[in-house]
mmCIF file of C-alpha atoms (C1' of nucleotides) in Angstrom:
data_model
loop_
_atom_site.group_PDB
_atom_site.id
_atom_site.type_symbol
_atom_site.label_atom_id
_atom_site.label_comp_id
_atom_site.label_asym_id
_atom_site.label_seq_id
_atom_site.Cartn_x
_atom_site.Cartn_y
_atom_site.Cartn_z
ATOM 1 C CA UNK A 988 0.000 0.000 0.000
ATOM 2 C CA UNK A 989 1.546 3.646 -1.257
ATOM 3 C CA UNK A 990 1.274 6.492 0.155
ATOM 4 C CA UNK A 991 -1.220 7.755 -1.568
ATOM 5 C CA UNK A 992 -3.713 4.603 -1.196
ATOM 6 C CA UNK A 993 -2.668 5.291 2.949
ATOM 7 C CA UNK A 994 -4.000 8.630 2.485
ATOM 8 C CA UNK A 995 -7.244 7.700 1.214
ATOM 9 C CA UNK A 996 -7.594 4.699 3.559
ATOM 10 C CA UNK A 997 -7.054 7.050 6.491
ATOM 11 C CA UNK A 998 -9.644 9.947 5.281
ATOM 12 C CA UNK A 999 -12.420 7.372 4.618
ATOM 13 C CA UNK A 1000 -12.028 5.879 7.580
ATOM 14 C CA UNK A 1001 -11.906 9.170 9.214
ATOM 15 C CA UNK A 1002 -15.414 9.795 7.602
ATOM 16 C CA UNK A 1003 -16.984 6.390 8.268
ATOM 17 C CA UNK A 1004 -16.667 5.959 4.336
ATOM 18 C CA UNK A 1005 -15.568 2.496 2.806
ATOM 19 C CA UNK A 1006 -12.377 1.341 0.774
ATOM 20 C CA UNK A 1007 -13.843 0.218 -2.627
ATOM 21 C CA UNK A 1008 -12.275 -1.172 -5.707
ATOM 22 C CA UNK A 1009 -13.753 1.436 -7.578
ATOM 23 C CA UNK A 1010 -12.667 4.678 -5.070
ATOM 24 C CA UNK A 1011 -8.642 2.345 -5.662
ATOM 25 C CA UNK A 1012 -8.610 1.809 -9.160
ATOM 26 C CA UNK A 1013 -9.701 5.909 -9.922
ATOM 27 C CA UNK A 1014 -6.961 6.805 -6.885
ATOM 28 C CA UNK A 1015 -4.685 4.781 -8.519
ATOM 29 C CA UNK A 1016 -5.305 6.247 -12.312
ATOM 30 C CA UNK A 1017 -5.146 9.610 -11.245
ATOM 31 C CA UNK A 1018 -1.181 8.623 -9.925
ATOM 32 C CA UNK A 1019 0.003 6.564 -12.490
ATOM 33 C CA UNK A 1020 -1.328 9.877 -15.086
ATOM 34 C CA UNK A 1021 1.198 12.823 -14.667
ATOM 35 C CA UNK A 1022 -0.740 15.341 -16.336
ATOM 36 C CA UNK A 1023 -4.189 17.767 -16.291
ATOM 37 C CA UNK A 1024 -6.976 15.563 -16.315
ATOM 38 C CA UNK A 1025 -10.794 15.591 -16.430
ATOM 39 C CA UNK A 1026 -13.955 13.123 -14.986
ATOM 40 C CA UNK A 1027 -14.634 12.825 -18.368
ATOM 41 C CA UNK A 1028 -10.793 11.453 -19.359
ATOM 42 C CA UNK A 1029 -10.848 9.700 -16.482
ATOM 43 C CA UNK A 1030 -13.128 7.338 -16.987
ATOM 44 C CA UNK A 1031 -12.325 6.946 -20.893
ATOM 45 C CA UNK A 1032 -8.843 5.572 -19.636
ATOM 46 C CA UNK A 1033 -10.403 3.076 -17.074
ATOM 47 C CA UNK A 1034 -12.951 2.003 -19.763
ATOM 48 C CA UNK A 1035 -9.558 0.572 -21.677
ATOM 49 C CA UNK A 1036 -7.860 -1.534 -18.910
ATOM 50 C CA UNK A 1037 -10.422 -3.793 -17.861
ATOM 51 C CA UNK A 1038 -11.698 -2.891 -14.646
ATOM 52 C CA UNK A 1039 -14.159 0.412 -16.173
ATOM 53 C CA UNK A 1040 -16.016 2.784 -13.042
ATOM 54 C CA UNK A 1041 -18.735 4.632 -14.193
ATOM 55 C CA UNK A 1042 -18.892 8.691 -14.830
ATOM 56 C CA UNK A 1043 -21.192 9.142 -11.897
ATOM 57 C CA UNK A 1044 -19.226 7.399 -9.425
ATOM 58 C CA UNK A 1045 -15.768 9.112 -10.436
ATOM 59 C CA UNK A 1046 -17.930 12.626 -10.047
ATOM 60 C CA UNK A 1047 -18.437 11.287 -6.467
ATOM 61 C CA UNK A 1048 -15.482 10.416 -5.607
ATOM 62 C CA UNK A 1049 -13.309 13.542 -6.815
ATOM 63 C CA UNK A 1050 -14.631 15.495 -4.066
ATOM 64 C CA UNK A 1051 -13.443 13.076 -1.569
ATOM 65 C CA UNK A 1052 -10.203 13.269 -2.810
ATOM 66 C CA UNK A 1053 -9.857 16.632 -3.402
ATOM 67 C CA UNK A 1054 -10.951 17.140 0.474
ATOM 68 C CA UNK A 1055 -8.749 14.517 1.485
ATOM 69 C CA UNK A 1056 -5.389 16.204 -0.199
ATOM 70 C CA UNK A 1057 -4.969 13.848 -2.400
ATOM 71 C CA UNK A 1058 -5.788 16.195 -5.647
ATOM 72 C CA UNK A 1059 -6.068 20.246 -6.834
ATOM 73 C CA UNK A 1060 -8.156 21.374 -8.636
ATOM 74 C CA UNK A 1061 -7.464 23.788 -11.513
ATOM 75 C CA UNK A 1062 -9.790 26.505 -12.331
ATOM 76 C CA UNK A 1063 -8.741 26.800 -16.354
ATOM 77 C CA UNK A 1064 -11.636 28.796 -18.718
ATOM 78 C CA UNK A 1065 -13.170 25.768 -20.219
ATOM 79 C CA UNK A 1066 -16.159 24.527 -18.524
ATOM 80 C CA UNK A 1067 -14.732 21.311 -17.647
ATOM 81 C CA UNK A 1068 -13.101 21.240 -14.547
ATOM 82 C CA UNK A 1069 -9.589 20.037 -14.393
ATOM 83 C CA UNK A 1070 -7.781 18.128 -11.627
ATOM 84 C CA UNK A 1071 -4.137 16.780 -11.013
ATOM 85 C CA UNK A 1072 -2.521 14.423 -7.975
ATOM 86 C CA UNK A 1073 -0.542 16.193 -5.368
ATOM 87 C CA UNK A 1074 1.720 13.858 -3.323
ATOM 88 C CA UNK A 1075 4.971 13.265 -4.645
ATOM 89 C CA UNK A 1076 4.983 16.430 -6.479
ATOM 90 C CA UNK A 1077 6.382 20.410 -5.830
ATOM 91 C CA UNK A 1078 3.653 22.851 -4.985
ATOM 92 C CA UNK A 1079 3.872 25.047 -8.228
ATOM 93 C CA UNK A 1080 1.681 27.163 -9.956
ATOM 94 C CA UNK A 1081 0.164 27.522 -13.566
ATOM 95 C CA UNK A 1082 0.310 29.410 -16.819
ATOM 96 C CA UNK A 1083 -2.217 28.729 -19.653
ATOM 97 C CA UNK A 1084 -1.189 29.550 -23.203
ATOM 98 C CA UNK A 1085 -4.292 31.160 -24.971
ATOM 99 C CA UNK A 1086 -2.986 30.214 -28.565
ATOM 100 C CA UNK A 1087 -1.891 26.599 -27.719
ATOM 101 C CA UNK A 1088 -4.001 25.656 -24.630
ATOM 102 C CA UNK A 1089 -0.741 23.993 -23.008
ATOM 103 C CA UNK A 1090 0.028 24.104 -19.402
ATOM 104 C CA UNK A 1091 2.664 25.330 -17.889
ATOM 105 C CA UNK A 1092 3.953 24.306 -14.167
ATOM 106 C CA UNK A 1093 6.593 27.049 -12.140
ATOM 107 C CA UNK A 1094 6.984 27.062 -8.618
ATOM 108 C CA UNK A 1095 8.532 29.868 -6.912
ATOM 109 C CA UNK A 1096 9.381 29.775 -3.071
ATOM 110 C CA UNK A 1097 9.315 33.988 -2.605
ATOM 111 C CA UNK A 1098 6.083 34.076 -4.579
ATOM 112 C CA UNK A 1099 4.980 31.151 -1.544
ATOM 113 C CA UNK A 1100 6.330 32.839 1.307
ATOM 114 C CA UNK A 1101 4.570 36.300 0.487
ATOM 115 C CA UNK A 1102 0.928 34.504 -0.040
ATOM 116 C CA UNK A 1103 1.349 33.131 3.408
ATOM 117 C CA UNK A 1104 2.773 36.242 4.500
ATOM 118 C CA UNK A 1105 -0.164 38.232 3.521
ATOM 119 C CA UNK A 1106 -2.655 35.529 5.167
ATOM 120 C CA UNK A 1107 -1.064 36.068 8.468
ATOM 121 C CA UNK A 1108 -1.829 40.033 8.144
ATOM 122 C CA UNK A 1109 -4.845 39.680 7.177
ATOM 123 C CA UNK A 1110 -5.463 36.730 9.873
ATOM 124 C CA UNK A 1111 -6.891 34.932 7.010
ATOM 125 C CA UNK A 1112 -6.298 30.705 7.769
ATOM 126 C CA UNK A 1113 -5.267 29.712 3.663
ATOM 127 C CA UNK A 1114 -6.264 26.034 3.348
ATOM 128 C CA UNK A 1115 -5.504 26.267 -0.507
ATOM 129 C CA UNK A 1116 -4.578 28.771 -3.136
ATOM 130 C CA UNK A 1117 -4.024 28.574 -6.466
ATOM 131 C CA UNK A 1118 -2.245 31.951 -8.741
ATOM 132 C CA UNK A 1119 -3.116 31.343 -12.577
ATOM 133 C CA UNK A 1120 -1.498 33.327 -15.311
ATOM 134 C CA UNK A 1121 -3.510 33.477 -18.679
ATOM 135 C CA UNK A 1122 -1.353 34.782 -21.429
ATOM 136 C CA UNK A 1123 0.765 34.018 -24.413
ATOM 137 C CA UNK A 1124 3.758 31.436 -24.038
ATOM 138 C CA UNK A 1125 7.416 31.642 -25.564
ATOM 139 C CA UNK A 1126 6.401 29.311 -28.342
ATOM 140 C CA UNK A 1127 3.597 31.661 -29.576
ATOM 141 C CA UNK A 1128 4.568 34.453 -28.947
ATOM 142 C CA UNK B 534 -19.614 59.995 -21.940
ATOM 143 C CA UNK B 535 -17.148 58.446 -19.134
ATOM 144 C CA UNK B 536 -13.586 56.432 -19.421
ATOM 145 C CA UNK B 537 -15.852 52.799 -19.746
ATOM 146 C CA UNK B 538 -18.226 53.921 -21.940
ATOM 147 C CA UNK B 539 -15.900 55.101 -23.834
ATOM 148 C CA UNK B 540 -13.179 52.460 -23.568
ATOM 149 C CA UNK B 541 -16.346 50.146 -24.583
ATOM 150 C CA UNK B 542 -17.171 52.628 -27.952
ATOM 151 C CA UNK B 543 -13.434 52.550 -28.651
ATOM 152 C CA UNK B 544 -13.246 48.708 -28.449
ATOM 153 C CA UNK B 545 -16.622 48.107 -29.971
ATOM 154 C CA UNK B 546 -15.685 50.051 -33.121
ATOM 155 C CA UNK B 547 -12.409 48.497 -33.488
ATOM 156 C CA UNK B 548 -14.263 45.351 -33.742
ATOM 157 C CA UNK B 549 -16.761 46.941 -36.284
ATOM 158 C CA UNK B 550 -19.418 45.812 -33.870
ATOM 159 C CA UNK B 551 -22.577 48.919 -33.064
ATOM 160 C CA UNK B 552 -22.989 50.164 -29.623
ATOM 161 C CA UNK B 553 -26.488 49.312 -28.573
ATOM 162 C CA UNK B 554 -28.627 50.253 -25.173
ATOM 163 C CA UNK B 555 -28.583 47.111 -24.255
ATOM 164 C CA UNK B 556 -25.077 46.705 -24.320
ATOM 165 C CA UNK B 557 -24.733 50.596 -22.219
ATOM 166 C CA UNK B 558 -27.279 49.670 -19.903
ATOM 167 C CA UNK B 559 -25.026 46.482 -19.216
ATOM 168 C CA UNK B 560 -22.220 48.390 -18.881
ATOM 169 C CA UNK B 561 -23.673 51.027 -16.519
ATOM 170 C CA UNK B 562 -25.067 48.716 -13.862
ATOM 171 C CA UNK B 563 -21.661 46.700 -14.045
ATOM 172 C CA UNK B 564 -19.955 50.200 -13.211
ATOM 173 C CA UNK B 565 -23.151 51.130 -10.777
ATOM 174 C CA UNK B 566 -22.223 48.089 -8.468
ATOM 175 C CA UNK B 567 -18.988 47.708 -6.510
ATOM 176 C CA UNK B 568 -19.611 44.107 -5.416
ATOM 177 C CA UNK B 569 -18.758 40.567 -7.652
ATOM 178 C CA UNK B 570 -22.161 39.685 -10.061
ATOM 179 C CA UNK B 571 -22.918 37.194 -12.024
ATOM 180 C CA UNK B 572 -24.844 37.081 -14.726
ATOM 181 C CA UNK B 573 -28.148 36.262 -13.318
ATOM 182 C CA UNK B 574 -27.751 39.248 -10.962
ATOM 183 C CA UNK B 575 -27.279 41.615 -13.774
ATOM 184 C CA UNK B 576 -30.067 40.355 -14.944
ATOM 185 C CA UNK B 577 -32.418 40.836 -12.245
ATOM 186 C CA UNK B 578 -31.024 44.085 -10.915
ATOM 187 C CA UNK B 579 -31.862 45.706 -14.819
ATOM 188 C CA UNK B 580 -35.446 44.258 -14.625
ATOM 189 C CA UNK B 581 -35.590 46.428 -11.632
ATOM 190 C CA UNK B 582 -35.555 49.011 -13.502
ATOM 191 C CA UNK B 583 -37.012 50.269 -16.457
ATOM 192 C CA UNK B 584 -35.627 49.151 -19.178
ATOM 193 C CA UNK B 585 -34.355 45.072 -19.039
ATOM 194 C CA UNK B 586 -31.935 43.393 -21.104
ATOM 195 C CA UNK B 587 -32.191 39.606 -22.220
ATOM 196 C CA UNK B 588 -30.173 36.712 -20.167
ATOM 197 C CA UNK B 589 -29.014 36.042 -23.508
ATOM 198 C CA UNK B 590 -28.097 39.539 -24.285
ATOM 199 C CA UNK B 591 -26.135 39.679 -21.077
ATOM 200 C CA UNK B 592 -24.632 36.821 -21.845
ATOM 201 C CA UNK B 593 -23.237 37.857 -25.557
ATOM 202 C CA UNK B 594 -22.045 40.926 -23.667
ATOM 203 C CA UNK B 595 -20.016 39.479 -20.684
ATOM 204 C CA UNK B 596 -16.918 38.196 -23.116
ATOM 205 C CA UNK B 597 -17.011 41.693 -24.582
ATOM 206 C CA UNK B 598 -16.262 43.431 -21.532
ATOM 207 C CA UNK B 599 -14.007 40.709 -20.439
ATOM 208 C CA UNK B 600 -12.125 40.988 -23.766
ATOM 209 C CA UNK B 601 -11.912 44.946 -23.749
ATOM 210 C CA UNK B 602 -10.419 44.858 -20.444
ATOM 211 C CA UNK B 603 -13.393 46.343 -18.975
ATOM 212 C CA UNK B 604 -14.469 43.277 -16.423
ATOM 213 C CA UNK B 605 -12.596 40.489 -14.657
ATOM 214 C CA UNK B 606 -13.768 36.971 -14.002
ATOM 215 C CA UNK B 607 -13.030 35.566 -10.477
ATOM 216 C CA UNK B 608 -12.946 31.602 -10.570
ATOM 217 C CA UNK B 609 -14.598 30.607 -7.427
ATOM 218 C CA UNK B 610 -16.067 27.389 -6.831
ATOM 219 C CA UNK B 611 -19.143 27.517 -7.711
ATOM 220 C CA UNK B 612 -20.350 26.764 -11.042
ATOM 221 C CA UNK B 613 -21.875 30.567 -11.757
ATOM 222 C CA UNK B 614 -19.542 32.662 -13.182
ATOM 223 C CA UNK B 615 -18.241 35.881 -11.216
ATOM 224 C CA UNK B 616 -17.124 39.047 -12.293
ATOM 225 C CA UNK B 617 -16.259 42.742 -11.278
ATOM 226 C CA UNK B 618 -15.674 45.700 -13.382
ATOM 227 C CA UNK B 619 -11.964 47.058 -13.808
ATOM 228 C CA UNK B 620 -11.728 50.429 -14.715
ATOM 229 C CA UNK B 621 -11.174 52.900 -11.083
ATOM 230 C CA UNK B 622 -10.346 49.926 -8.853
ATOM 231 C CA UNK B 623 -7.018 49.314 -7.801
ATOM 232 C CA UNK B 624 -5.645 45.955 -9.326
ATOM 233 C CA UNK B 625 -6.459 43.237 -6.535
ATOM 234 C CA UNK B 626 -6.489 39.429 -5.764
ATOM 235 C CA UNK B 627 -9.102 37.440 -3.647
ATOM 236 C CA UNK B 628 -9.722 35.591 -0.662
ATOM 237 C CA UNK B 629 -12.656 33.473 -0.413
ATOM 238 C CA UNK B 630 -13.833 32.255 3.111
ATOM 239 C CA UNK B 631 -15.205 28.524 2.965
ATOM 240 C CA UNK B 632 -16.892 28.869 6.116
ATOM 241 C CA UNK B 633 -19.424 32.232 5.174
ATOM 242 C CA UNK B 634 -18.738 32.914 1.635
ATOM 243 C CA UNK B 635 -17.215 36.048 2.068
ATOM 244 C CA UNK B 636 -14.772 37.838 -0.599
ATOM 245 C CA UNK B 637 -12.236 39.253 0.493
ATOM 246 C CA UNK B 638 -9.897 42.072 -1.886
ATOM 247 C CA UNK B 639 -6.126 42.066 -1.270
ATOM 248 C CA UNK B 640 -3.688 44.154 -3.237
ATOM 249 C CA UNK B 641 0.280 43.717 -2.913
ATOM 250 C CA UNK B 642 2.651 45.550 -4.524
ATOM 251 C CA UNK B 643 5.958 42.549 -4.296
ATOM 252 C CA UNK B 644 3.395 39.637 -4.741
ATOM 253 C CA UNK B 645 2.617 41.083 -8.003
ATOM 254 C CA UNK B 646 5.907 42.250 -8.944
ATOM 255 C CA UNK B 647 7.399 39.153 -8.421
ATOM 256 C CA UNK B 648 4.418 37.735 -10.732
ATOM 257 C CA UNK B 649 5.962 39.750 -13.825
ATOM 258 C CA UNK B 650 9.403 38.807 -12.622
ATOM 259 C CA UNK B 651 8.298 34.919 -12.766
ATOM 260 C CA UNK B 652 6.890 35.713 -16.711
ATOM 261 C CA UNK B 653 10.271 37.520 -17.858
ATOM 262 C CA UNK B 654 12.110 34.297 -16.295
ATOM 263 C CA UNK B 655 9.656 31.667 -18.533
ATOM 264 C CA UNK B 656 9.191 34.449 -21.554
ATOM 265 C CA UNK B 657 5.394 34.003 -21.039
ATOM 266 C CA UNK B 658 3.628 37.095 -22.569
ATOM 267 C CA UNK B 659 1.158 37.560 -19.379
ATOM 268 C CA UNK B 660 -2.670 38.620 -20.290
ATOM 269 C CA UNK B 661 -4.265 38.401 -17.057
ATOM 270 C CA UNK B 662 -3.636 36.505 -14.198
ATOM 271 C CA UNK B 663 -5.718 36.043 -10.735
ATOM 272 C CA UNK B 664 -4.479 34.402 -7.304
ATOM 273 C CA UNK B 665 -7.305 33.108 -5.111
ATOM 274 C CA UNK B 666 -6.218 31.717 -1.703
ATOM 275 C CA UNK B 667 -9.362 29.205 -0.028
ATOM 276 C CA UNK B 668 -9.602 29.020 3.278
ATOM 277 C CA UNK B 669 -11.238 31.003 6.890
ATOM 278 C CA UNK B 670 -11.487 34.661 7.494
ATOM 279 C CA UNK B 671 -10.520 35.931 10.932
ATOM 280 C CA UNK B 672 -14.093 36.624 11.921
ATOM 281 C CA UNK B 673 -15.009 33.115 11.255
ATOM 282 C CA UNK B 674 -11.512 31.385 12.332
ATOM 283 C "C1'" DT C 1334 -26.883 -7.597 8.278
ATOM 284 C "C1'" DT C 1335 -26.966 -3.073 7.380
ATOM 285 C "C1'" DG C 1336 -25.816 1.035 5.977
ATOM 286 C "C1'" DT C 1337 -22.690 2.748 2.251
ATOM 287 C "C1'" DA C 1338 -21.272 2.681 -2.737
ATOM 288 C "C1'" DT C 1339 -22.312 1.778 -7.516
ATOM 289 C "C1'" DG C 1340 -24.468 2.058 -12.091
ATOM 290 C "C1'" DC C 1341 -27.956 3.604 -14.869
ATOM 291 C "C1'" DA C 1342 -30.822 6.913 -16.573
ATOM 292 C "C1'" DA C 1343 -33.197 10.963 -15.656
ATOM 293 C "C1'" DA C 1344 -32.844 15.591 -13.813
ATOM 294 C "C1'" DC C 1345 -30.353 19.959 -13.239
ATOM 295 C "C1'" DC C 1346 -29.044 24.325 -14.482
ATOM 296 C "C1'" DA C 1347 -25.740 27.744 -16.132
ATOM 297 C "C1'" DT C 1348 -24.704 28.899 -20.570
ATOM 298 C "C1'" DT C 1349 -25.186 28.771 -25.635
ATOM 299 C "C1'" DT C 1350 -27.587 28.942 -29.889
ATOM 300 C "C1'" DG C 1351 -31.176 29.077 -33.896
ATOM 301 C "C1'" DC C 1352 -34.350 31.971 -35.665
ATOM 302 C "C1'" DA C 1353 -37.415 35.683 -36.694
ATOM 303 C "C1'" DC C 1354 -37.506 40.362 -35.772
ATOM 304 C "C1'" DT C 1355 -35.227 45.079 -34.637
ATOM 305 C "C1'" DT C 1356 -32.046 48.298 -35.034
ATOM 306 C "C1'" DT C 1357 -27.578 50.692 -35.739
ATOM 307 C "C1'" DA C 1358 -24.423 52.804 -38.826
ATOM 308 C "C1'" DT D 880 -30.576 48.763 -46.456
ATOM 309 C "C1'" DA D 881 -27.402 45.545 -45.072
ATOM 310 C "C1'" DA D 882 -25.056 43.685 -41.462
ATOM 311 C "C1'" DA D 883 -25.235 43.216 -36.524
ATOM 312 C "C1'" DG D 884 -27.886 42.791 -32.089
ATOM 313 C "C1'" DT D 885 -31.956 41.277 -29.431
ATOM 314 C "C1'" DG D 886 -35.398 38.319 -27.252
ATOM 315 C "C1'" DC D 887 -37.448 34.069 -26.920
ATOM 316 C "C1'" DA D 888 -37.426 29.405 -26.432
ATOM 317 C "C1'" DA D 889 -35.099 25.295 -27.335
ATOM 318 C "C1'" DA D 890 -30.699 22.898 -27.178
ATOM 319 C "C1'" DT D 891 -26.313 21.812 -24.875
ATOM 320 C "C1'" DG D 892 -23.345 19.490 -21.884
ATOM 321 C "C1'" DG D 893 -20.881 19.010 -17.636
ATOM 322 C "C1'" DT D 894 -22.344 17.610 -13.326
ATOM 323 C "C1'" DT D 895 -25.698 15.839 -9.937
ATOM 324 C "C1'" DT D 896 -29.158 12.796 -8.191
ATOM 325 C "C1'" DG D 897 -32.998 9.108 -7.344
ATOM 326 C "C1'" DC D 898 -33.447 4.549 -7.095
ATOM 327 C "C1'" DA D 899 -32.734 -0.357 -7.203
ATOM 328 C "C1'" DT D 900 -28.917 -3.372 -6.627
ATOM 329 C "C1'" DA D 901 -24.300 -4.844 -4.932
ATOM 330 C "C1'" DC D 902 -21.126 -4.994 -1.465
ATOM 331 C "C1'" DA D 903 -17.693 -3.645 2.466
ATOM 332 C "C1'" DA D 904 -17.384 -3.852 7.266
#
DNA sequence: TTGTATGCAAACCATTTGCACTTTA
DNA sequence: TAAAGTGCAAATGGTTTGCATACAA
């Protein structure tokens, strides 16, 4: 069992839940994908290995893992929300390339440090945050 | 005539598009409220009032503003879309408190400094960009 | 065994769109 | 008067939900 499949185990117990096949094999998807990824995509690529979990169930259990840590969410300008795994990786941030619709990942410790900064004087607790940049990148430009 | 209406003449004639009523009244009750709407709001608020505009109408207008700079979208989490006008606001970033819904506006000079900075480093051509930080406000905390 | 999770299909609902009619330039 | 905008109602499409069934604890 990974750390990630510990993770869930713990939350669900936490919330009197249960450890299904179905709530593994979608946990287990969304880590062995390292990209930006949608319900929708998600359950295409389950559909092809054998075991297949249905749309509405993988719309019920993103919100468990996005409250449990496990996932972000990322707020793009399609309608379709987008999601990507969280353990094992650097906190970074995102740029979205109008003209080519790619994704781009930067982290930046100063840029960290001054969000949480300006939580403390405002006494605001941050659980998450998220800084998007919509632009144009190097390629297109 | 004032600095949207006309920044909205100026952007609607580059486009070779005809500046309407409808389109005015839009833009007046934006610049009339100092709170974040969405388009339903808009909606009611003008059927207050005299003279109403169409959802639909509203909705054909909001990327217009968006694209001539004159309104922001804030991506919250929920699935209506928010926005605020631009023009004789300082430039700001939001807080959103899970606990009462609140908004919060936070402006800072370095954080957004150190945005362009980050751009110039990756030679992304920046549009727009928006940092929301999730979490509990100090009167709910 | 018993309450929780799943799958299916239907419902939801913010947003978009087709169309006939107005209206701006 | 010709192209663009509007209102209405219908369509769209991602997401949610009711319900009967399956299953984890």
């Amino acid at each position: 069992m990974n750390d990630q499949q510990e993770e869930l185990a713990k939350y669900i117990k936490k919330m009197g839940g249960r450890l299904t096949p179905s709530r593994l094999l979608i946990l287990k998807e969304i880590y062995r994908r390292h990209d930006h990824f949608d319900a929708e995509a998600l359950c295409s690529e389950l559909q092809k290995t054998h075991k297949s979990v249905s749309l509405a169930s993988i719309y019920r259990t993103l919100p468990l893992l996005l409250d449990a840590g496990l996932i972000r969410e990322i707020k793009t300008n399609n309608k379709k929300k987008l999601y990507e795994h969280v353990l094992g990786h650097h906190h970074h941030e995102h740029m979205i390339c109008e003209e080519c619709g790619k994704i781009i990942e930067f982290g930046d410790n100063p840029l960290e440090r001054n969000i949480h900064q300006i939580c403390e004087r405002k006494r605001f607790l941050p659980k998450s945050h998220q800084i998007i940049i919509t632009g144009i990148c190097k390629e297109c430009g």
